[in-house]
Coordinates of C-alpha atoms in Angstrom, one line a residue:
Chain A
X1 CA 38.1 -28.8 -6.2
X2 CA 35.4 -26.3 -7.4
X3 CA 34.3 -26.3 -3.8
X4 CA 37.6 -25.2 -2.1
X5 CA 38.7 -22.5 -4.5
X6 CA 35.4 -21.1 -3.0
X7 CA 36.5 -21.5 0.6
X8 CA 40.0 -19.6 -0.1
X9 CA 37.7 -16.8 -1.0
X10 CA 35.9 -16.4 2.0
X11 CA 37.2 -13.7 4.7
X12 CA 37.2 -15.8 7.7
X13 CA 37.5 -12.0 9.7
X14 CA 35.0 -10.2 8.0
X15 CA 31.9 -11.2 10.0
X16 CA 33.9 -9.9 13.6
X17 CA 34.4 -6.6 11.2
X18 CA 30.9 -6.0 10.1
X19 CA 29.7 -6.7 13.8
X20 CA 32.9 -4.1 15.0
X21 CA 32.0 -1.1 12.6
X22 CA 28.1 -2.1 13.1
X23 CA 27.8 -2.8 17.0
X24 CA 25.3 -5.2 15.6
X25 CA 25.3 -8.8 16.5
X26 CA 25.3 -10.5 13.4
X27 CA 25.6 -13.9 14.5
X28 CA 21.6 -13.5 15.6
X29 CA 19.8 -13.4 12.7
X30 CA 17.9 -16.4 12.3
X31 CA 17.2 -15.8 7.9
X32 CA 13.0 -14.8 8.7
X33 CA 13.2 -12.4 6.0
X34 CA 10.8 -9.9 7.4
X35 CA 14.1 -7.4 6.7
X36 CA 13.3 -8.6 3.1
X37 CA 9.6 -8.3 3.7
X38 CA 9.2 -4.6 4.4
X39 CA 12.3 -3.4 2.5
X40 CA 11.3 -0.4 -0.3
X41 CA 14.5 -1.1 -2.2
X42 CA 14.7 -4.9 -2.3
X43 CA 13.2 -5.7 -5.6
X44 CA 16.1 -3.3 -7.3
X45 CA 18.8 -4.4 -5.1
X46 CA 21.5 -7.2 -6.5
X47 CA 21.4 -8.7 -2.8
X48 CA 18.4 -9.2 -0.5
X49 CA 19.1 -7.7 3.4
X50 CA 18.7 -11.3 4.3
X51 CA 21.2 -12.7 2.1
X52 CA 23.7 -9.8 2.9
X53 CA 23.2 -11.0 6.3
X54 CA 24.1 -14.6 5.7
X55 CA 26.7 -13.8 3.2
X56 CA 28.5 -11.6 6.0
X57 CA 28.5 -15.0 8.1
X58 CA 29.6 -17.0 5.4
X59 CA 32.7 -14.6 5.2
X60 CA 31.3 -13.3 1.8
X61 CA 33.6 -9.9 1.9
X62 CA 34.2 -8.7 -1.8
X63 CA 30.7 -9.8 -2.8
X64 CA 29.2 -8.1 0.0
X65 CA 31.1 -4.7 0.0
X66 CA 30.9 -4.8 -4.1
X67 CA 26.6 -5.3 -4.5
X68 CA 24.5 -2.6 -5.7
X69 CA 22.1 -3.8 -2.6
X70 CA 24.2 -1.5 0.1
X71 CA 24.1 1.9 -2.0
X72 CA 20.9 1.2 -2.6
X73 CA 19.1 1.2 1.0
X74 CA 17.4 4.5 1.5
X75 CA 17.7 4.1 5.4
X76 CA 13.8 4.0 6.2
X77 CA 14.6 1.8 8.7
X78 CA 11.6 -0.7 8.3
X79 CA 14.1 -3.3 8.8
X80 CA 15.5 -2.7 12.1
X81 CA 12.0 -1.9 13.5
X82 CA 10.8 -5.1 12.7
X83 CA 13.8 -7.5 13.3
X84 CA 13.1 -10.0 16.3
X85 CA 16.5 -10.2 17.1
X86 CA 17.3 -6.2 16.9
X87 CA 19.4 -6.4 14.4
X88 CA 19.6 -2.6 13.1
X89 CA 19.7 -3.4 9.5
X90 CA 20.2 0.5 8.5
X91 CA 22.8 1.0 10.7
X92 CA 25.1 -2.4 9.1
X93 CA 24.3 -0.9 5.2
X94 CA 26.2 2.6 7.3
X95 CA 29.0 0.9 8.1
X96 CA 29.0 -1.9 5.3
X97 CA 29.4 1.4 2.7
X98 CA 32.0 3.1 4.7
X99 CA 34.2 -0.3 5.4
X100 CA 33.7 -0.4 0.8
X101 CA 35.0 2.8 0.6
X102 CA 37.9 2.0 3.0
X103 CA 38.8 -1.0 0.9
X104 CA 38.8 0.9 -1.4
X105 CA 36.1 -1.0 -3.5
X106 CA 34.2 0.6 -5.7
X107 CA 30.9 1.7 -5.7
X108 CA 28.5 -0.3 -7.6
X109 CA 25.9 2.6 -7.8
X110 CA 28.4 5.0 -8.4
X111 CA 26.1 7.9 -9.0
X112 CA 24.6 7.4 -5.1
X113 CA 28.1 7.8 -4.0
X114 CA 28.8 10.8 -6.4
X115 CA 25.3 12.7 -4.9
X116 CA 26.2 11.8 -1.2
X117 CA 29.5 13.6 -2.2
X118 CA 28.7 16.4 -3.4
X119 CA 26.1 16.9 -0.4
X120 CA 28.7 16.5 1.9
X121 CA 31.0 18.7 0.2
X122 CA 28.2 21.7 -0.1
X123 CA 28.1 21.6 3.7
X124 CA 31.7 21.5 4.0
X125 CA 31.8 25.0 1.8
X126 CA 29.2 26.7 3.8
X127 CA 27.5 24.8 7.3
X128 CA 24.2 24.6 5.1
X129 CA 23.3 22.7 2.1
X130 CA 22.6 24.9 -1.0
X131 CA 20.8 23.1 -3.3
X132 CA 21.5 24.8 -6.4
X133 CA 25.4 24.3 -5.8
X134 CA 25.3 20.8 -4.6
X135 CA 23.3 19.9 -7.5
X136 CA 25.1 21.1 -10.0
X137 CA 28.5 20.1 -8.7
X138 CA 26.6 16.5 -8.5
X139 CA 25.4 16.6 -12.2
X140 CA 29.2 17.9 -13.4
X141 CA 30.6 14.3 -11.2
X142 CA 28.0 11.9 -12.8
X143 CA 28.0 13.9 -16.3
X144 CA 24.5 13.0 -16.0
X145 CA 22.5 16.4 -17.4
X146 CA 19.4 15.5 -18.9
X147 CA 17.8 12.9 -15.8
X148 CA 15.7 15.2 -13.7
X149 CA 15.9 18.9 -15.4
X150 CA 11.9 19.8 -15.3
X151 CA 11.6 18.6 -12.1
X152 CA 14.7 21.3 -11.0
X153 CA 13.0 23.9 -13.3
X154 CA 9.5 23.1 -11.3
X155 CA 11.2 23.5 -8.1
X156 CA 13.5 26.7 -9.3
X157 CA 10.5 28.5 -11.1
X158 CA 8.7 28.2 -7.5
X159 CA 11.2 30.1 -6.2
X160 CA 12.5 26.6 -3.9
X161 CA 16.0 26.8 -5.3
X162 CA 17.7 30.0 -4.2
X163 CA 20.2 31.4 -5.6
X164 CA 22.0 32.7 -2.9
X165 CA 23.4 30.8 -0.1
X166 CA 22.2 30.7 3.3
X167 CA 26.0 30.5 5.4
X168 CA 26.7 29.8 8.6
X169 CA 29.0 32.0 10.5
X170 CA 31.3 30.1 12.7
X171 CA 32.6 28.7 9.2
X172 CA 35.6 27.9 11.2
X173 CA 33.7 25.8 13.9
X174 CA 32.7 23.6 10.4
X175 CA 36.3 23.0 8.8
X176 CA 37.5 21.7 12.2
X177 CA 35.4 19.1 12.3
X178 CA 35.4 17.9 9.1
X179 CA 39.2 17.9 9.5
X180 CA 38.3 15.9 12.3
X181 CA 35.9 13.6 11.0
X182 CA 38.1 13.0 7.9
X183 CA 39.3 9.4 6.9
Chain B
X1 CA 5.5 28.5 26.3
X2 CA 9.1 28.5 25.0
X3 CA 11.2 26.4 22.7
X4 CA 14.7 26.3 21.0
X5 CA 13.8 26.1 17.0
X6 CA 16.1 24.4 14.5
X7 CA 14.7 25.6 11.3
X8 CA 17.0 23.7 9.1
X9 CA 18.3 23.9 5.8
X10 CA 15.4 23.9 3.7
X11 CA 13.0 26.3 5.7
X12 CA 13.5 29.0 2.9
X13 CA 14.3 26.8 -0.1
X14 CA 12.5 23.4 -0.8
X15 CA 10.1 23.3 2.0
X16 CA 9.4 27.5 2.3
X17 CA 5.9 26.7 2.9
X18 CA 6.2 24.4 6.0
X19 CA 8.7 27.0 7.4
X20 CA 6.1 29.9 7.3
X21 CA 2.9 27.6 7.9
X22 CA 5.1 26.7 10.8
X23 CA 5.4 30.5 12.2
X24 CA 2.2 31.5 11.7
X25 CA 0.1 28.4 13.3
X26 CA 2.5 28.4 16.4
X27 CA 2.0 32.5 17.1
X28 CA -1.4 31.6 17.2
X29 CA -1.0 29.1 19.7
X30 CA 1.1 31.6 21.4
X31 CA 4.7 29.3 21.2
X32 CA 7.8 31.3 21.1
X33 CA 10.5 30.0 18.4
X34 CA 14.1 30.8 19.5
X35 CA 16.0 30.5 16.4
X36 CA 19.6 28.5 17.0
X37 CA 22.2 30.9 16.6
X38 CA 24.4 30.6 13.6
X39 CA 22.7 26.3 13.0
X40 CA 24.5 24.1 10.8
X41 CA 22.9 21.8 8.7
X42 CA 21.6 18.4 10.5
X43 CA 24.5 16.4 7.9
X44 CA 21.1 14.8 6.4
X45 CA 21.2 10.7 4.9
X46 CA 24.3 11.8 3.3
X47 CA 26.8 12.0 6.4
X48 CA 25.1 8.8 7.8
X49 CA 25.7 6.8 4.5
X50 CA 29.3 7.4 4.2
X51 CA 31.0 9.6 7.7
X52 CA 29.4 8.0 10.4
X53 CA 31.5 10.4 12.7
X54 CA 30.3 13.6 10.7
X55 CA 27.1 12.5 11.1
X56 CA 27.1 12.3 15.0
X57 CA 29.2 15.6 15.1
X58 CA 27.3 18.2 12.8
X59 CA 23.9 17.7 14.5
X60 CA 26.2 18.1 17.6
X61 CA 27.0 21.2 16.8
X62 CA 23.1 22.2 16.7
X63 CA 22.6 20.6 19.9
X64 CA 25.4 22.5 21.6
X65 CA 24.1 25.5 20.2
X66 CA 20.5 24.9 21.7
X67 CA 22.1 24.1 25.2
X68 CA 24.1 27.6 25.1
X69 CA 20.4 29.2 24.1
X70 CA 18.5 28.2 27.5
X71 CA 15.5 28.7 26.0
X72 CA 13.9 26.0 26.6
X73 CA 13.6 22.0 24.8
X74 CA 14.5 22.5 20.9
X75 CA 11.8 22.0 18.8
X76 CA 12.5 20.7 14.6
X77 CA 9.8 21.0 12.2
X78 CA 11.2 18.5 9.4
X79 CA 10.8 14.9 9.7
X80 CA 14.7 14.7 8.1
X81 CA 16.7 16.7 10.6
X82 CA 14.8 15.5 14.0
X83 CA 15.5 12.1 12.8
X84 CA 19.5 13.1 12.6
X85 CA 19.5 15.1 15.8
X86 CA 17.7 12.2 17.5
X87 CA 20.8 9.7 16.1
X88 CA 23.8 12.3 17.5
X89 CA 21.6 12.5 21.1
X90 CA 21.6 8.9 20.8
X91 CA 24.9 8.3 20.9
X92 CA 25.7 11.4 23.3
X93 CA 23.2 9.3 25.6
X94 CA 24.1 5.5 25.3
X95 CA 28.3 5.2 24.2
X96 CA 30.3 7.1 26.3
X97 CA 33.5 6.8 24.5
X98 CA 31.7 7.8 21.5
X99 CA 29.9 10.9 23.7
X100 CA 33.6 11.8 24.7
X101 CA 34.8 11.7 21.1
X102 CA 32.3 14.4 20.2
X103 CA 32.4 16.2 22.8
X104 CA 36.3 16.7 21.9
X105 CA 35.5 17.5 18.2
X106 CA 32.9 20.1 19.0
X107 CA 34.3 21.2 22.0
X108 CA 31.5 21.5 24.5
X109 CA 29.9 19.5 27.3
X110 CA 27.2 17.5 26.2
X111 CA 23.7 18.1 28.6
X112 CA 21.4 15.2 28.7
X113 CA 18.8 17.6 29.7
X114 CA 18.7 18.9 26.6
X115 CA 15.0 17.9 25.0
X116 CA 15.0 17.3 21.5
X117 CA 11.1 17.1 19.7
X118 CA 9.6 17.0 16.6
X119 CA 7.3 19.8 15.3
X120 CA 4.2 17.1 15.6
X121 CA 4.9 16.5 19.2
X122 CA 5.3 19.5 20.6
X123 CA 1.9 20.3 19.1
X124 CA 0.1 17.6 20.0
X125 CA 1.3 17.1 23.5
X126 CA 2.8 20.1 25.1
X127 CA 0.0 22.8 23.2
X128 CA -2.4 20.3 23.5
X129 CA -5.6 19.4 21.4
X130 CA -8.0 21.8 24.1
X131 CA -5.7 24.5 23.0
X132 CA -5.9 23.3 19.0
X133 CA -9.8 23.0 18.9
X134 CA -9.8 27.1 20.9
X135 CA -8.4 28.5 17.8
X136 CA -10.1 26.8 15.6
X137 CA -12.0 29.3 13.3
X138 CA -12.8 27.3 10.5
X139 CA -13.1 23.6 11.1
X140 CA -12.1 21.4 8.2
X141 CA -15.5 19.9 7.7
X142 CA -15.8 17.5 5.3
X143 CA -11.9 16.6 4.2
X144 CA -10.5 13.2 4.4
X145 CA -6.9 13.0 4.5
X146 CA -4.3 10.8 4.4
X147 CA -1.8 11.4 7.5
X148 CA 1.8 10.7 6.1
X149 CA 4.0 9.9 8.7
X150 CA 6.9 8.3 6.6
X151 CA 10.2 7.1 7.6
X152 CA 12.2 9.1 9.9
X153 CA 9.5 10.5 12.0
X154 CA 8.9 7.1 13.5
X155 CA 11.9 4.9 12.7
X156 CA 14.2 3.7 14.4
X157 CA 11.6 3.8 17.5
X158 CA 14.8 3.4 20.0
X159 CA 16.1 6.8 18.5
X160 CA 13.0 8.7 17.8
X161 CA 10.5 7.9 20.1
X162 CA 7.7 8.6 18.7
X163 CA 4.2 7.3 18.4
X164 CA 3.5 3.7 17.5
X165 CA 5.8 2.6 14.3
X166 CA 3.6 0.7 12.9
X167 CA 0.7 2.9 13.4
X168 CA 0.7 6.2 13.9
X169 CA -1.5 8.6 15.0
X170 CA 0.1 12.2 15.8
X171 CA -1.0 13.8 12.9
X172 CA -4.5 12.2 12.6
X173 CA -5.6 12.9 16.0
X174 CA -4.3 16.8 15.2
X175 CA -6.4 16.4 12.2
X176 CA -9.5 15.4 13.4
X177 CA -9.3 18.5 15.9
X178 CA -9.6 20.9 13.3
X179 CA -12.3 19.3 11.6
X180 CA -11.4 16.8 9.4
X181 CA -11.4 13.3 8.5
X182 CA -8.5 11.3 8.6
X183 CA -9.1 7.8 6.4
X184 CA -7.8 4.6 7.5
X185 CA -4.9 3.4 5.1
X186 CA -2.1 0.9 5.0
X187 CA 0.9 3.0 3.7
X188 CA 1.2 5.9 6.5
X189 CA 4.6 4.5 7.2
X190 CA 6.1 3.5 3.6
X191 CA 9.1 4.9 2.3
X192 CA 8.1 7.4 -0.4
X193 CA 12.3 6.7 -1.5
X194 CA 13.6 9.7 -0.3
X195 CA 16.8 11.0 -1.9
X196 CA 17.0 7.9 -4.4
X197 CA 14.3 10.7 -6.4
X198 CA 17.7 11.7 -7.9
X199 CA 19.4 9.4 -8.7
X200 CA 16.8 6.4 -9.8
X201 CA 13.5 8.9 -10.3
X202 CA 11.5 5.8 -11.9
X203 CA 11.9 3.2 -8.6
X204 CA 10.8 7.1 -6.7
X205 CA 7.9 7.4 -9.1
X206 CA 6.7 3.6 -8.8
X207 CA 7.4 4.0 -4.9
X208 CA 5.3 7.3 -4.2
X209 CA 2.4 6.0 -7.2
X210 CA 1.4 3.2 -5.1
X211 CA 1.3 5.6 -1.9
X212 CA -0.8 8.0 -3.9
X213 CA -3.0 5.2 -5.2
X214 CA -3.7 3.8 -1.8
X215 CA -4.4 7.4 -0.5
X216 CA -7.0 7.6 -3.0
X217 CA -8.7 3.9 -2.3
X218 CA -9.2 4.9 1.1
X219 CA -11.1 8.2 0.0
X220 CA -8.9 10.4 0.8
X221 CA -9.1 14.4 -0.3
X222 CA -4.9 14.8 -0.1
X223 CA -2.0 13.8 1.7
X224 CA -0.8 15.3 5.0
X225 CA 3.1 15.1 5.8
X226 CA 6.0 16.7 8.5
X227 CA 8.9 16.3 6.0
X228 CA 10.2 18.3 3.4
X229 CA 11.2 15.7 1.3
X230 CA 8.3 13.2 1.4
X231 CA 6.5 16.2 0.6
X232 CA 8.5 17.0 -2.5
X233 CA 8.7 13.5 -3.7
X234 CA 5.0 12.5 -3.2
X235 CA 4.0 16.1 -4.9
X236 CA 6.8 15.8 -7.8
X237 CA 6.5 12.2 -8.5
X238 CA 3.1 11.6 -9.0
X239 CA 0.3 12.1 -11.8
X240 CA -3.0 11.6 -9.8
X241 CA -2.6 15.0 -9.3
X242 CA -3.9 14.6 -5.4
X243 CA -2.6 17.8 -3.2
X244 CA -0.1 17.5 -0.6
X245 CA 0.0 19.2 2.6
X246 CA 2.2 19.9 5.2
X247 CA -0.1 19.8 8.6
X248 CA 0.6 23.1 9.6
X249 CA -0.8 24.5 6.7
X250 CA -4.3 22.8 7.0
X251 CA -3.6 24.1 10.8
X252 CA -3.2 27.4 9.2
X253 CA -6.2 27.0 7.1
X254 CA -8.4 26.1 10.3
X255 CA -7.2 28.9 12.4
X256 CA -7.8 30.9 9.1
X257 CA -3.8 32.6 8.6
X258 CA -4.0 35.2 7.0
X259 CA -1.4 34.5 4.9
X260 CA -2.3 31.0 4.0
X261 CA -2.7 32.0 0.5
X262 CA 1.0 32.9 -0.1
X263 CA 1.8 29.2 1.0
X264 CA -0.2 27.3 -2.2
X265 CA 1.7 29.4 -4.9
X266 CA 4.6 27.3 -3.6
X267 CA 2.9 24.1 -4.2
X268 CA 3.2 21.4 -7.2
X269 CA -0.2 20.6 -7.3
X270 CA -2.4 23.5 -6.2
X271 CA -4.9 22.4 -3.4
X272 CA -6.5 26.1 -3.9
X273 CA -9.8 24.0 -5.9
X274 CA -10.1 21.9 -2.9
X275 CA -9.9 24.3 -0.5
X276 CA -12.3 26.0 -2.2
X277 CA -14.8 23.3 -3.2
X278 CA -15.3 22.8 1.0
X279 CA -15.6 26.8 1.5
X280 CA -12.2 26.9 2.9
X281 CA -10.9 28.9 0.0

């Protein structure tokens, strides 16, 4: 009985999505674990890129988009290099974190989300990243103050963390296409 | 020789030093930098992570910018940006609905012609190592470094094209043409956790310690890196208090800049004592 209410939880479509939004063939992998091997981030992550793999097969959708494991991949890529089947890890945890957000689901490393955010957002207010901005906008959305501060003095007593903004003209040229690249 | 320079968005903030280390080693090569006009910023791990599309179509922007420059292949010093120009060209290059997309949202006509290289390559193989070891007025004799070659540089090897992943050897093979030593190590290509350092600074810590450590097994001096933010992480996040440089300042130091001093006051750990301890001071 056990068994089946399991089976009614698996999404039957969700492996043909992940390979859609990916372009990676999915159905490849063949569970080596040298993703696993060379990963930075696996020993903090709540899913090994192995498993998330095989869970994606096994039609695994809430677990999958829900883990702490896909905020948590830095991108290094080690994966992808070294996968026999060319399977571009990095690229999958790209589209596996923009399907969660679609769903709606959300993000189990909430503070990742929140800094990518507010990166995004300093870009969208001037074409260039200004760190002092984006990084105070990103402590006011985690309400996370005191992680960090002498590191940010360091870097703003060297004179690294101007005050003014470096803006790009065509300011114009940057709203339209984040209007076009918007969800 | 002439190139199209993306500067990026943290040539006068974070990574000031590599920016100016930058200017002064290529003049004495005798490179001209063409500045983009009015360059965005390359969109970084943040667009990838959660705006795919963004994240093809603001380095698109950059490269459409280059193409309207003529002058010449465009050049990036930071091991960040290259990587997310290299993703947008591609796309451009290998999914043509995608290329049309793009096109449509930047409004221009994308030209495969269009070279994009990192800082490292252009060095080492357009300038060449002849023209290196000519200006060479103060050979690095006697320090070992650790070449840091990190993530993005080299990975994905489909999209950058760079060097051999696994082992690289750009940087050491620049390094041992001004004079020094670069060790043999196991970690040139580990992740030194990139923009995690804000958000989980102990994983970032435990990450760029072991990097440091094994620097320091293999007798090396400091650390050499292209990327503003290895740079900042394996300087920030580490107590071994080993110096960290970016290559064009030991470049710099070599061809004996003059202003070469300005660049350590911007520095974490101060490499002046080294410098000095090898009468490079």
């Amino acid at each position: 009985m056990e068994a089946i209410t399991e089976m009614n939880k698996m999404d039957a479509t969700f492996l043909e999505e992940a390979k859609k939004r990916s372009g990676e063939d999915l159905s490849l992998c063949y569970q080596c674990l040298k993703c696993t091997a060379g990963c930075p981030t696996a020993p903090i992550m709540d899913i090994r890129p192995n498993n998330i793999i095989r869970m994606i097969q096994m039609g695994m959708k809430q677990e999958v988009l829900g883990s702490s494991a896909i905020w948590l991949c830095v991108s290094c890529e080690t994966c992808g290099t070294r996968c026999p089947n060319k399977i571009d890890i990095g690229v999958l945890m790209d589209a596996l974190r923009e399907m969660a957000i679609d769903e709606g689901i959300h993000a189990k490393e909430k503070n990742i989300h929140l800094l990518h955010e507010a990166f995004i957002d300093s870009i969208r207010r001037g074409g260039r990243v200004h760190e002092a901005t984006m990084l105070i906008d990103y402590k006011l959305r985690s309400k996370d103050f005191l992680t960090d501060l002498v590191p940010g003095m360091m870097l703003f007593m060297k004179g690294k963390i101007p005050l003014l903004p470096s803006l790009v003209k065509g300011r114009g040229e940057i709203k339209r296409i984040f209007e076009r690249c918007k969800k | 020789m002439r190139f199209s320079y993306f500067p990026g968005c943290t040539d006068h903030s974070t990574s000031y030093e590599y920016g100016r280390s930058t200017e002064a080693v290529l003049k004495t090569l005798g490179v001209d930098l063409v500045e983009i006009e009015d360059w965005n910023c390359c969109g970084a791990a943040a667009t990838h992570s959660i705006n795919h599309l963004l994240s093809l179509s603001l380095p698109a922007r950059n490269i459409s910018k280059a193409q309207a420059a003529q002058a010449g292949p465009l050049v990036i010093p930071c091991a960040g940006c290259f990587n997310m120009l290299k993703r947008a060209e591609y796309a451009l290059k290998n999914d043509e609905a995608r290329r049309k997309e793009i096109e449509d949202i930047v409004q221009f006509n994308y030209d495969p012609g269009l070279e994009i290289l990192a800082l490292i390559d252009v060095v080492l193989n357009r300038v060449g190592l002849d023209q290196i070891r000519e200006k060479v007025k103060k050979p690095l004799t006697g320090l070992k470094a650790a070449c840091y070659y990190g993530c993005a540089l080299v990975r994905h090897p489909k999209v950058t094209g760079l060097d051999d992943p696994e082992n690289p050897q750009y940087m050491d093979r620049i390094m041992k043409a001004i004079g020094a030593e670069p060790v043999d190590w196991s970690y040139k290509i580990d992740c030194c956790g990139a923009d995690l350092a804000l958000t989980y600074g102990n994983v970032v810590q435990k990450m760029v310690g072991k990097i440091v450590a094994m620097a320091k097994e293999a007798g090396a001096q400091c650390i050499v890196t292209s990327c503003g933010l290895c740079q900042a992480n394996l300087e920030m996040r580490q107590d071994a208090g080993l110096p960290v440089f970016y290559f064009t300042e030991l470049m710099g130091v070599a061809f004996d800049s003059e202003k070469k001093n300005t660049w350590w006051k911007k520095h974490m750990i101060s490499p002046k004592g080294l410098l000095e301890s090898l009468g490079l001071g």
